[in-house]
Amino acid sequence: MSTEQGYFIPDLEEWNKRIEDLAASFGLDWYPQEFELVDDSMIMSTIAYSGMPSHYPHWSFGKAYERQKTLYKYGMGGLPYELVINSNPSIAYLMDTNPLALQILTMSHVYGHNDFFKNNINFRKGTRAELALEFFRASADRVRSYISDPSIGAAAVEEALDCAHALMYNCPRVPGTKYVSQEEQRKELLDGSKNVPEDEWSHLSTKKVPVVPNLKRLPLKPEESLLLFLRDYSARRLEEWEKDILTIVYETFSYFMPQIMTKIMNEGWASYWHYKIGRALNLPASLRVSLANFHSMVVRSAENPFVINPYHLGFTIWNDIERRYENPTDEEKEKYSLKGGEGMEQIFRVRRTANDASFLEAYLTKDLMVELNLFSFVADEDEAYVDELPDDDSWKQIRQTLVRDVGMGSFPVIKVIDGDGSGARSLVLKHEFDGRHLDSKSAKKTIQCAYHFWGRPVSLETTTFKRHVPYVFSYDGEKSSQSRKK
Amino acid sequence: MAIFRDLSKHKNGTSDRVAGDRTRHRDLVRDAIKEHLPDIISEEAIIGKGAKNTVKIPVRSLKEWRFKYGPRDDGVGQSEEAQQGDEFQIGGKKPGKGDQAGDQDGETIIEIDVDMDYLIEMMFEDLELPFLDEKKLSELKVETHTHWKGLKPHGIEPRLDLEASYIEKLTRQMASKRAKKNLSVDVSEEFGKLAKKFPFRDEDLLYHSVATKQEPQSNAVIFALMDVSGSMGSWKKYLAKAFLFLLYRFIKLKYQNVEIVFIAHHTKAFEVPEADFFHLGESGGTMISSAPALVLKLIETRYPPHLWNIYSVHCSDGDNYSSDNSHAVETYKALLKVANLVGFVEIAEENSQRTLSGAMGNILAEAIEDPHFQIIRLQDKQDVWSGFREFMKCDKGGS
């Protein structure tokens, strides 16, 4: 392996030992790490399955592969040189054609990610790393068994997965939120209303009418876990395998959600550490130069002005936090009430507690925005115009727009508000309008996906893009319709 | 200390993981591929010796639906050059530039590898050779394949069935052991040495018996005629090749016992081997009649009409020595008497609007009224595919 590149596995192991020693000395804390050396077609198929060694089959992963391959061919997306999964032990993939300097950078980068997976609260609350591989393997096996079951078959499984995928983004946005069934919720409410806690002032109040919740509502309160609600309360009878598919897709997405929520932080963190470890390694000149080149390729800004490179953004912010908290200027001491000498402490604290939205909100300063050449734009269909550059008046608004769009912010919030329909068992979903309108075509198609599991008419309440009028899309099993909400 | 595993040599493992899902995806975008067929077949690369086995086809990727936002009203971008009021196209480029391998939300163009055979199959799935005479079927049985059918005591070494032979030998040995017990004379001395040296006796050996399956097959011969005279420039030759190449791939796909005879002509016609046909240069004057004349000769000597379904397709720009015109008409009329279908593919100059009034196509069209005689006109790349389909469907009252 890699004779052309001039190194063998024992060389990598030696570098790895040095990297781990440095990482430990810096205070990084990681799951046991495993590295697999693969070629480019293998890495592309691994990417298609998000790095998981086992995964249930679906054509969308074939599409992901083709897309990756196309981008790679047209030089529009370098093959991710690094791929590492959130599991214990963690597995990372190294491309066998990469030169040594890049492998060193990659390995260092991987420990940054591993540390992040192990310590960031979104992962700790939302995923169980030691169960991850087993979960994916078991899910893959069960889905395959449904496909080869003659009473179910590939077509039915594909249809179920198509629909489940369409709806999986609509779930609770706080990682680790426990799904509470309607029965349990009812019980909680009942218990709650019985045990109204007595406080020291209660004897002064004249009225003590307990509020009796309407226990007949389904759902009792707007439900965020769309897939699980369909699974448990559908108007038609679902087969066990259908329910299992809903569960599998829900849990698979839950597993990945923390990664969606922390992309900028996580990539920035790993870049920060590959850079720090890279320097601390005291590499011979040729390796040092190569590594520096690779590093600048990783963190340079994207060519497309509408794409912000998360590596670049994250790396810049982490460095800024460390510097400010370690050696604040007098102005900064004043402005941010900083003492100094807390650089490391602060970045480790932030990596434990934040997500992209809070990260940007707290640490994307106006100066950074100027340094990063950020700007806000307004758009109409395909055309966009630069609106504001960051200055004293505009920067907060620009940051707010960015915060709105990161993490789960790019997915509309849709909740179930009615599954009873006064006995008719029609399903009503509601889009929590925040100024951004839904795409009508995909909304209509996705409603049909909900119908597939629900079995009775489904409708979605939203707001139109013209004149901000409340609007309803519906599907009754045969045709779609839309109308103003009455 | 981390664990390292080298999987780069185990190509059959992980890299094929995604094959099933890619195939399924490709099947789902099949319709999208079909749309592109006219463009694909016009691609020069698929014609001739250098034909690849997989073709890259750009298709719009299949949509994965979900609730999502419509086109955005606003957002944040990053660029050193941004000035207030600057205009950009979402998709990254300044207005005016095209959009290749784009990555716009939901509208991704991806390139997928499609097997050439899959492509050909798709192109031709609803086509059959027109005017194929079923009558000829009963007269000609063709050996389709051989298969093993039982065992027999004689045969050639490659067909020796060792297992069956061994069982025979054992059976004989056990029988002779029993027999020896019953014999008063001990013959083991005499036969013993021989038995050890030649464990198998001739009578033990068993061979596979081979039978050939015979099935009635339609028998067809296609004469592919190409005008390689000086007036056939590279564009015209290219269209001719594309058309004939389609015919060629189609025949190979659908019919097992079809022969293709390649004839090139200028003032004279000559048979050429398949390998050269698509790579001929051009020169000389044009005598269109020379080609069908040669066809008639070959029919006489090699392809008797009562045994063969005969097809002839002639690609030319129709630019003939006027003295030859009437002879060409006569030769074609003669050919029509014995052929199932005769096609004349007239190729016009690129971007020309006129139909050559003195051209062969028109002359033939006027002189010959016969549904078994088809004139196809090609001018653009797109015509190749549509012309071909028309030709293939001519006995079904047009596509």
PDB file of N, CA, C and O in Angstrom, chain A residues 1 20 34-37 39 42 49 52 58 60 63 66-67 69-70 73-74 96 158 166 305 373 375 377 379 382 384 386-387 404 437 439, chain B residues 1 3 5-8 11 14 17 21-22 24 62 64-66 68 70 73-75 77-80 84-86 88 90 103 111 113:
ATOM      1  N   MET A   1       0.813  -1.196   0.000  1.00  0.00           N
ATOM      2  CA  MET A   1       0.000   0.000   0.000  1.00  0.00           C
ATOM      3  C   MET A   1       0.844   1.243   0.000  1.00  0.00           C
ATOM      4  O   MET A   1       1.799   1.370   0.693  1.00  0.00           O
ATOM      5  N   GLU A  20      -1.487  11.488  18.763  1.00  0.00           N
ATOM      6  CA  GLU A  20      -2.293  11.208  19.950  1.00  0.00           C
ATOM      7  C   GLU A  20      -1.655  11.800  21.207  1.00  0.00           C
ATOM      8  O   GLU A  20      -2.346  12.344  22.076  1.00  0.00           O
ATOM      9  N   GLU A  34     -10.219   4.170  15.142  1.00  0.00           N
ATOM     10  CA  GLU A  34      -9.752   3.208  14.151  1.00  0.00           C
ATOM     11  C   GLU A  34      -9.690   3.892  12.802  1.00  0.00           C
ATOM     12  O   GLU A  34     -10.551   4.708  12.470  1.00  0.00           O
ATOM     13  N   PHE A  35      -8.652   3.564  12.027  1.00  0.00           N
ATOM     14  CA  PHE A  35      -8.513   4.151  10.684  1.00  0.00           C
ATOM     15  C   PHE A  35      -8.585   3.059   9.631  1.00  0.00           C
ATOM     16  O   PHE A  35      -7.938   2.020   9.765  1.00  0.00           O
ATOM     17  N   GLU A  36      -9.352   3.301   8.583  1.00  0.00           N
ATOM     18  CA  GLU A  36      -9.403   2.353   7.476  1.00  0.00           C
ATOM     19  C   GLU A  36      -8.858   3.030   6.226  1.00  0.00           C
ATOM     20  O   GLU A  36      -9.290   4.134   5.872  1.00  0.00           O
ATOM     21  N   LEU A  37      -7.897   2.360   5.562  1.00  0.00           N
ATOM     22  CA  LEU A  37      -7.346   2.917   4.322  1.00  0.00           C
ATOM     23  C   LEU A  37      -8.131   2.385   3.143  1.00  0.00           C
ATOM     24  O   LEU A  37      -8.272   1.179   2.963  1.00  0.00           O
ATOM     25  N   ASP A  39      -9.635   3.143  -1.188  1.00  0.00           N
ATOM     26  CA  ASP A  39      -9.377   3.861  -2.449  1.00  0.00           C
ATOM     27  C   ASP A  39     -10.544   4.805  -2.768  1.00  0.00           C
ATOM     28  O   ASP A  39     -11.525   4.847  -2.037  1.00  0.00           O
ATOM     29  N   MET A  42     -14.122   3.432  -3.073  1.00  0.00           N
ATOM     30  CA  MET A  42     -14.628   2.971  -1.785  1.00  0.00           C
ATOM     31  C   MET A  42     -15.030   4.138  -0.913  1.00  0.00           C
ATOM     32  O   MET A  42     -16.027   4.082  -0.199  1.00  0.00           O
ATOM     33  N   TYR A  49     -23.161   6.584   2.216  1.00  0.00           N
ATOM     34  CA  TYR A  49     -23.862   6.086   3.393  1.00  0.00           C
ATOM     35  C   TYR A  49     -23.433   6.815   4.660  1.00  0.00           C
ATOM     36  O   TYR A  49     -23.495   6.271   5.763  1.00  0.00           O
ATOM     37  N   MET A  52     -21.202   5.243   7.467  1.00  0.00           N
ATOM     38  CA  MET A  52     -21.566   4.083   8.278  1.00  0.00           C
ATOM     39  C   MET A  52     -21.231   2.791   7.537  1.00  0.00           C
ATOM     40  O   MET A  52     -21.563   2.639   6.375  1.00  0.00           O
ATOM     41  N   HIS A  58     -31.282   2.144  -0.231  1.00  0.00           N
ATOM     42  CA  HIS A  58     -32.298   3.008  -0.838  1.00  0.00           C
ATOM     43  C   HIS A  58     -31.672   3.731  -2.010  1.00  0.00           C
ATOM     44  O   HIS A  58     -30.491   4.073  -1.960  1.00  0.00           O
ATOM     45  N   SER A  60     -31.740   6.656  -2.948  1.00  0.00           N
ATOM     46  CA  SER A  60     -31.206   7.995  -2.689  1.00  0.00           C
ATOM     47  C   SER A  60     -29.719   7.950  -2.379  1.00  0.00           C
ATOM     48  O   SER A  60     -29.010   8.941  -2.587  1.00  0.00           O
ATOM     49  N   LYS A  63     -28.039   7.874  -5.682  1.00  0.00           N
ATOM     50  CA  LYS A  63     -28.024   9.243  -6.210  1.00  0.00           C
ATOM     51  C   LYS A  63     -26.924  10.058  -5.547  1.00  0.00           C
ATOM     52  O   LYS A  63     -26.201  10.803  -6.213  1.00  0.00           O
ATOM     53  N   GLU A  66     -23.712   9.231  -7.147  1.00  0.00           N
ATOM     54  CA  GLU A  66     -23.561   9.823  -8.487  1.00  0.00           C
ATOM     55  C   GLU A  66     -23.245  11.304  -8.384  1.00  0.00           C
ATOM     56  O   GLU A  66     -22.435  11.850  -9.123  1.00  0.00           O
ATOM     57  N   ARG A  67     -23.931  11.947  -7.454  1.00  0.00           N
ATOM     58  CA  ARG A  67     -23.732  13.379  -7.286  1.00  0.00           C
ATOM     59  C   ARG A  67     -22.304  13.675  -6.843  1.00  0.00           C
ATOM     60  O   ARG A  67     -21.646  14.562  -7.366  1.00  0.00           O
ATOM     61  N   LYS A  69     -19.748  11.850  -7.282  1.00  0.00           N
ATOM     62  CA  LYS A  69     -18.840  11.518  -8.379  1.00  0.00           C
ATOM     63  C   LYS A  69     -18.822  12.633  -9.420  1.00  0.00           C
ATOM     64  O   LYS A  69     -17.787  12.982  -9.954  1.00  0.00           O
ATOM     65  N   THR A  70     -19.994  13.167  -9.725  1.00  0.00           N
ATOM     66  CA  THR A  70     -20.079  14.244 -10.708  1.00  0.00           C
ATOM     67  C   THR A  70     -19.353  15.475 -10.212  1.00  0.00           C
ATOM     68  O   THR A  70     -18.593  16.095 -10.950  1.00  0.00           O
ATOM     69  N   LYS A  73     -15.723  14.966 -10.410  1.00  0.00           N
ATOM     70  CA  LYS A  73     -15.215  15.018 -11.769  1.00  0.00           C
ATOM     71  C   LYS A  73     -15.075  16.442 -12.246  1.00  0.00           C
ATOM     72  O   LYS A  73     -14.127  16.785 -12.932  1.00  0.00           O
ATOM     73  N   TYR A  74     -16.031  17.278 -11.931  1.00  0.00           N
ATOM     74  CA  TYR A  74     -15.958  18.658 -12.397  1.00  0.00           C
ATOM     75  C   TYR A  74     -15.201  19.548 -11.433  1.00  0.00           C
ATOM     76  O   TYR A  74     -15.256  20.755 -11.522  1.00  0.00           O
ATOM     77  N   ASP A  96      -6.129   6.148   0.168  1.00  0.00           N
ATOM     78  CA  ASP A  96      -4.795   5.564   0.036  1.00  0.00           C
ATOM     79  C   ASP A  96      -3.871   6.339  -0.902  1.00  0.00           C
ATOM     80  O   ASP A  96      -2.660   6.150  -0.869  1.00  0.00           O
ATOM     81  N   GLU A 158     -39.570   0.316  -0.693  1.00  0.00           N
ATOM     82  CA  GLU A 158     -39.065   1.563  -1.288  1.00  0.00           C
ATOM     83  C   GLU A 158     -40.086   2.686  -1.125  1.00  0.00           C
ATOM     84  O   GLU A 158     -39.728   3.824  -0.803  1.00  0.00           O
ATOM     85  N   ALA A 166     -39.155  11.725   3.298  1.00  0.00           N
ATOM     86  CA  ALA A 166     -39.712  13.057   3.049  1.00  0.00           C
ATOM     87  C   ALA A 166     -40.095  13.750   4.348  1.00  0.00           C
ATOM     88  O   ALA A 166     -40.034  14.971   4.461  1.00  0.00           O
ATOM     89  N   PRO A 305     -20.190  32.787  -4.013  1.00  0.00           N
ATOM     90  CA  PRO A 305     -20.449  33.716  -2.909  1.00  0.00           C
ATOM     91  C   PRO A 305     -21.639  33.352  -2.049  1.00  0.00           C
ATOM     92  O   PRO A 305     -21.778  33.856  -0.943  1.00  0.00           O
ATOM     93  N   ASN A 373     -15.482  38.959   5.153  1.00  0.00           N
ATOM     94  CA  ASN A 373     -16.158  39.456   3.942  1.00  0.00           C
ATOM     95  C   ASN A 373     -17.586  38.960   3.806  1.00  0.00           C
ATOM     96  O   ASN A 373     -18.045  38.582   2.724  1.00  0.00           O
ATOM     97  N   PHE A 375     -21.653  39.317   3.751  1.00  0.00           N
ATOM     98  CA  PHE A 375     -22.593  40.354   3.330  1.00  0.00           C
ATOM     99  C   PHE A 375     -23.988  39.760   3.306  1.00  0.00           C
ATOM    100  O   PHE A 375     -24.145  38.536   3.218  1.00  0.00           O
ATOM    101  N   PHE A 377     -27.728  39.583   1.378  1.00  0.00           N
ATOM    102  CA  PHE A 377     -28.259  39.841   0.045  1.00  0.00           C
ATOM    103  C   PHE A 377     -29.766  39.696   0.066  1.00  0.00           C
ATOM    104  O   PHE A 377     -30.338  39.072   0.967  1.00  0.00           O
ATOM    105  N   ALA A 379     -32.951  38.543  -2.621  1.00  0.00           N
ATOM    106  CA  ALA A 379     -33.052  37.738  -3.827  1.00  0.00           C
ATOM    107  C   ALA A 379     -34.469  37.684  -4.341  1.00  0.00           C
ATOM    108  O   ALA A 379     -35.432  37.839  -3.599  1.00  0.00           O
ATOM    109  N   ASP A 382     -33.847  33.759  -9.233  1.00  0.00           N
ATOM    110  CA  ASP A 382     -32.440  33.432  -9.466  1.00  0.00           C
ATOM    111  C   ASP A 382     -31.473  34.555  -9.210  1.00  0.00           C
ATOM    112  O   ASP A 382     -30.278  34.343  -9.125  1.00  0.00           O
ATOM    113  N   ALA A 384     -29.792  37.779  -7.286  1.00  0.00           N
ATOM    114  CA  ALA A 384     -29.578  38.293  -5.937  1.00  0.00           C
ATOM    115  C   ALA A 384     -28.767  39.575  -6.009  1.00  0.00           C
ATOM    116  O   ALA A 384     -27.951  39.755  -6.919  1.00  0.00           O
ATOM    117  N   VAL A 386     -26.438  42.304  -3.622  1.00  0.00           N
ATOM    118  CA  VAL A 386     -25.787  42.541  -2.336  1.00  0.00           C
ATOM    119  C   VAL A 386     -26.534  43.658  -1.622  1.00  0.00           C
ATOM    120  O   VAL A 386     -26.718  44.748  -2.160  1.00  0.00           O
ATOM    121  N   ASP A 387     -26.973  43.367  -0.406  1.00  0.00           N
ATOM    122  CA  ASP A 387     -27.781  44.335   0.316  1.00  0.00           C
ATOM    123  C   ASP A 387     -26.942  45.159   1.286  1.00  0.00           C
ATOM    124  O   ASP A 387     -26.789  46.360   1.142  1.00  0.00           O
ATOM    125  N   ARG A 404     -30.354  32.393  11.535  1.00  0.00           N
ATOM    126  CA  ARG A 404     -31.641  31.824  11.154  1.00  0.00           C
ATOM    127  C   ARG A 404     -31.469  30.651  10.189  1.00  0.00           C
ATOM    128  O   ARG A 404     -32.236  29.692  10.204  1.00  0.00           O
ATOM    129  N   HIS A 437     -41.404  31.402   3.114  1.00  0.00           N
ATOM    130  CA  HIS A 437     -42.512  30.639   2.565  1.00  0.00           C
ATOM    131  C   HIS A 437     -42.084  29.251   2.126  1.00  0.00           C
ATOM    132  O   HIS A 437     -40.942  29.044   1.746  1.00  0.00           O
ATOM    133  N   ASP A 439     -42.035  25.976  -0.385  1.00  0.00           N
ATOM    134  CA  ASP A 439     -42.131  25.667  -1.801  1.00  0.00           C
ATOM    135  C   ASP A 439     -43.386  24.822  -2.006  1.00  0.00           C
ATOM    136  O   ASP A 439     -43.534  23.765  -1.399  1.00  0.00           O
TER     137      ASP A 439
ATOM    138  N   MET B   1      -3.482   4.403  21.306  1.00  0.00           N
ATOM    139  CA  MET B   1      -2.899   4.074  20.000  1.00  0.00           C
ATOM    140  C   MET B   1      -4.004   3.554  19.074  1.00  0.00           C
ATOM    141  O   MET B   1      -4.740   2.654  19.421  1.00  0.00           O
ATOM    142  N   ILE B   3      -6.024   1.892  15.794  1.00  0.00           N
ATOM    143  CA  ILE B   3      -5.916   0.685  14.977  1.00  0.00           C
ATOM    144  C   ILE B   3      -6.001   1.081  13.510  1.00  0.00           C
ATOM    145  O   ILE B   3      -6.853   1.881  13.120  1.00  0.00           O
ATOM    146  N   ARG B   5      -6.392  -0.283   9.478  1.00  0.00           N
ATOM    147  CA  ARG B   5      -6.745  -1.408   8.619  1.00  0.00           C
ATOM    148  C   ARG B   5      -6.599  -0.985   7.165  1.00  0.00           C
ATOM    149  O   ARG B   5      -7.131   0.057   6.761  1.00  0.00           O
ATOM    150  N   ASP B   6      -5.901  -1.800   6.392  1.00  0.00           N
ATOM    151  CA  ASP B   6      -5.710  -1.460   4.980  1.00  0.00           C
ATOM    152  C   ASP B   6      -6.741  -2.214   4.142  1.00  0.00           C
ATOM    153  O   ASP B   6      -6.631  -3.403   3.927  1.00  0.00           O
ATOM    154  N   LEU B   7      -7.729  -1.494   3.645  1.00  0.00           N
ATOM    155  CA  LEU B   7      -8.747  -2.145   2.823  1.00  0.00           C
ATOM    156  C   LEU B   7      -8.590  -1.818   1.348  1.00  0.00           C
ATOM    157  O   LEU B   7      -9.400  -2.188   0.530  1.00  0.00           O
ATOM    158  N   SER B   8      -7.508  -1.074   1.017  1.00  0.00           N
ATOM    159  CA  SER B   8      -7.449  -0.559  -0.352  1.00  0.00           C
ATOM    160  C   SER B   8      -7.309  -1.660  -1.386  1.00  0.00           C
ATOM    161  O   SER B   8      -7.611  -1.479  -2.539  1.00  0.00           O
ATOM    162  N   LYS B  11     -10.974  -4.730  -3.144  1.00  0.00           N
ATOM    163  CA  LYS B  11     -11.907  -3.932  -3.927  1.00  0.00           C
ATOM    164  C   LYS B  11     -13.290  -4.548  -3.993  1.00  0.00           C
ATOM    165  O   LYS B  11     -14.266  -3.877  -4.234  1.00  0.00           O
ATOM    166  N   THR B  14     -15.997  -3.200   0.069  1.00  0.00           N
ATOM    167  CA  THR B  14     -16.766  -1.978   0.246  1.00  0.00           C
ATOM    168  C   THR B  14     -17.164  -1.270  -1.043  1.00  0.00           C
ATOM    169  O   THR B  14     -18.212  -0.664  -1.111  1.00  0.00           O
ATOM    170  N   ARG B  17     -20.588  -1.898  -2.443  1.00  0.00           N
ATOM    171  CA  ARG B  17     -21.719  -1.695  -1.536  1.00  0.00           C
ATOM    172  C   ARG B  17     -22.844  -0.930  -2.174  1.00  0.00           C
ATOM    173  O   ARG B  17     -23.991  -1.210  -1.969  1.00  0.00           O
ATOM    174  N   ASP B  21     -27.867   0.205  -5.041  1.00  0.00           N
ATOM    175  CA  ASP B  21     -28.611   1.462  -4.980  1.00  0.00           C
ATOM    176  C   ASP B  21     -28.384   2.318  -6.215  1.00  0.00           C
ATOM    177  O   ASP B  21     -29.278   3.053  -6.649  1.00  0.00           O
ATOM    178  N   ARG B  22     -27.178   2.221  -6.801  1.00  0.00           N
ATOM    179  CA  ARG B  22     -26.936   2.977  -8.031  1.00  0.00           C
ATOM    180  C   ARG B  22     -27.773   2.417  -9.171  1.00  0.00           C
ATOM    181  O   ARG B  22     -28.313   3.147  -9.995  1.00  0.00           O
ATOM    182  N   ARG B  24     -30.605   0.833  -8.926  1.00  0.00           N
ATOM    183  CA  ARG B  24     -31.998   1.207  -8.711  1.00  0.00           C
ATOM    184  C   ARG B  24     -32.219   2.670  -9.118  1.00  0.00           C
ATOM    185  O   ARG B  24     -33.201   3.012  -9.776  1.00  0.00           O
ATOM    186  N   LEU B  62     -33.152  12.551  -9.536  1.00  0.00           N
ATOM    187  CA  LEU B  62     -34.498  12.321  -9.054  1.00  0.00           C
ATOM    188  C   LEU B  62     -34.732  13.136  -7.801  1.00  0.00           C
ATOM    189  O   LEU B  62     -33.889  13.196  -6.922  1.00  0.00           O
ATOM    190  N   GLU B  64     -35.912  14.236  -4.247  1.00  0.00           N
ATOM    191  CA  GLU B  64     -36.304  13.665  -2.967  1.00  0.00           C
ATOM    192  C   GLU B  64     -37.148  14.730  -2.291  1.00  0.00           C
ATOM    193  O   GLU B  64     -36.654  15.796  -1.938  1.00  0.00           O
ATOM    194  N   TRP B  65     -38.414  14.416  -2.123  1.00  0.00           N
ATOM    195  CA  TRP B  65     -39.308  15.439  -1.607  1.00  0.00           C
ATOM    196  C   TRP B  65     -39.186  15.597  -0.113  1.00  0.00           C
ATOM    197  O   TRP B  65     -38.885  14.670   0.618  1.00  0.00           O
ATOM    198  N   ARG B  66     -39.430  16.807   0.330  1.00  0.00           N
ATOM    199  CA  ARG B  66     -39.571  17.092   1.754  1.00  0.00           C
ATOM    200  C   ARG B  66     -40.164  18.484   1.840  1.00  0.00           C
ATOM    201  O   ARG B  66     -40.192  19.219   0.855  1.00  0.00           O
ATOM    202  N   LYS B  68     -39.882  22.076   2.273  1.00  0.00           N
ATOM    203  CA  LYS B  68     -38.741  22.971   2.227  1.00  0.00           C
ATOM    204  C   LYS B  68     -39.177  24.371   1.827  1.00  0.00           C
ATOM    205  O   LYS B  68     -40.290  24.582   1.363  1.00  0.00           O
ATOM    206  N   GLY B  70     -39.249  27.832  -0.296  1.00  0.00           N
ATOM    207  CA  GLY B  70     -39.175  28.221  -1.695  1.00  0.00           C
ATOM    208  C   GLY B  70     -37.926  29.060  -1.918  1.00  0.00           C
ATOM    209  O   GLY B  70     -37.098  29.192  -1.024  1.00  0.00           O
ATOM    210  N   ASP B  73     -35.656  34.768  -0.098  1.00  0.00           N
ATOM    211  CA  ASP B  73     -35.768  36.215  -0.276  1.00  0.00           C
ATOM    212  C   ASP B  73     -34.479  36.894   0.132  1.00  0.00           C
ATOM    213  O   ASP B  73     -34.174  37.989  -0.312  1.00  0.00           O
ATOM    214  N   ASP B  74     -33.762  36.244   1.044  1.00  0.00           N
ATOM    215  CA  ASP B  74     -32.563  36.902   1.567  1.00  0.00           C
ATOM    216  C   ASP B  74     -31.628  35.856   2.154  1.00  0.00           C
ATOM    217  O   ASP B  74     -31.983  34.697   2.301  1.00  0.00           O
ATOM    218  N   GLY B  75     -30.450  36.284   2.499  1.00  0.00           N
ATOM    219  CA  GLY B  75     -29.488  35.368   3.093  1.00  0.00           C
ATOM    220  C   GLY B  75     -28.169  36.078   3.303  1.00  0.00           C
ATOM    221  O   GLY B  75     -28.061  37.295   3.101  1.00  0.00           O
ATOM    222  N   GLY B  77     -23.973  35.900   2.417  1.00  0.00           N
ATOM    223  CA  GLY B  77     -22.961  35.303   1.561  1.00  0.00           C
ATOM    224  C   GLY B  77     -21.582  35.766   1.959  1.00  0.00           C
ATOM    225  O   GLY B  77     -21.411  36.533   2.913  1.00  0.00           O
ATOM    226  N   GLN B  78     -20.609  35.297   1.210  1.00  0.00           N
ATOM    227  CA  GLN B  78     -19.235  35.643   1.544  1.00  0.00           C
ATOM    228  C   GLN B  78     -18.456  35.912   0.273  1.00  0.00           C
ATOM    229  O   GLN B  78     -18.352  35.054  -0.599  1.00  0.00           O
ATOM    230  N   SER B  79     -17.901  37.089   0.161  1.00  0.00           N
ATOM    231  CA  SER B  79     -17.083  37.377  -1.019  1.00  0.00           C
ATOM    232  C   SER B  79     -16.270  38.630  -0.783  1.00  0.00           C
ATOM    233  O   SER B  79     -16.777  39.633  -0.296  1.00  0.00           O
ATOM    234  N   GLU B  80     -14.998  38.558  -1.189  1.00  0.00           N
ATOM    235  CA  GLU B  80     -14.125  39.720  -1.019  1.00  0.00           C
ATOM    236  C   GLU B  80     -14.569  40.888  -1.854  1.00  0.00           C
ATOM    237  O   GLU B  80     -14.339  42.040  -1.523  1.00  0.00           O
ATOM    238  N   GLN B  84     -22.036  46.882  -2.294  1.00  0.00           N
ATOM    239  CA  GLN B  84     -23.476  47.072  -2.181  1.00  0.00           C
ATOM    240  C   GLN B  84     -24.089  47.274  -3.553  1.00  0.00           C
ATOM    241  O   GLN B  84     -23.591  48.056  -4.362  1.00  0.00           O
ATOM    242  N   GLY B  85     -25.152  46.556  -3.820  1.00  0.00           N
ATOM    243  CA  GLY B  85     -25.833  46.714  -5.100  1.00  0.00           C
ATOM    244  C   GLY B  85     -25.348  45.768  -6.185  1.00  0.00           C
ATOM    245  O   GLY B  85     -25.970  45.650  -7.230  1.00  0.00           O
ATOM    246  N   ASP B  86     -24.235  45.062  -5.950  1.00  0.00           N
ATOM    247  CA  ASP B  86     -23.753  44.093  -6.938  1.00  0.00           C
ATOM    248  C   ASP B  86     -24.813  43.047  -7.221  1.00  0.00           C
ATOM    249  O   ASP B  86     -25.523  42.611  -6.331  1.00  0.00           O
ATOM    250  N   PHE B  88     -25.718  39.210  -8.484  1.00  0.00           N
ATOM    251  CA  PHE B  88     -25.192  37.863  -8.655  1.00  0.00           C
ATOM    252  C   PHE B  88     -26.315  36.949  -9.095  1.00  0.00           C
ATOM    253  O   PHE B  88     -27.477  37.212  -8.815  1.00  0.00           O
ATOM    254  N   ILE B  90     -27.869  33.388  -8.350  1.00  0.00           N
ATOM    255  CA  ILE B  90     -27.782  32.302  -7.364  1.00  0.00           C
ATOM    256  C   ILE B  90     -27.445  31.062  -8.148  1.00  0.00           C
ATOM    257  O   ILE B  90     -28.056  30.741  -9.144  1.00  0.00           O
ATOM    258  N   ASP B 103     -25.292  22.883  -8.953  1.00  0.00           N
ATOM    259  CA  ASP B 103     -25.646  22.294  -7.678  1.00  0.00           C
ATOM    260  C   ASP B 103     -26.748  23.088  -7.024  1.00  0.00           C
ATOM    261  O   ASP B 103     -26.767  23.272  -5.824  1.00  0.00           O
ATOM    262  N   GLU B 111     -24.077  13.095 -13.578  1.00  0.00           N
ATOM    263  CA  GLU B 111     -23.712  12.221 -14.681  1.00  0.00           C
ATOM    264  C   GLU B 111     -23.718  10.809 -14.158  1.00  0.00           C
ATOM    265  O   GLU B 111     -23.065  10.535 -13.157  1.00  0.00           O
ATOM    266  N   ASP B 113     -23.132   6.654 -15.062  1.00  0.00           N
ATOM    267  CA  ASP B 113     -22.552   5.729 -16.025  1.00  0.00           C
ATOM    268  C   ASP B 113     -23.624   4.757 -16.452  1.00  0.00           C
ATOM    269  O   ASP B 113     -24.243   4.107 -15.625  1.00  0.00           O
TER     270      ASP B 113
END
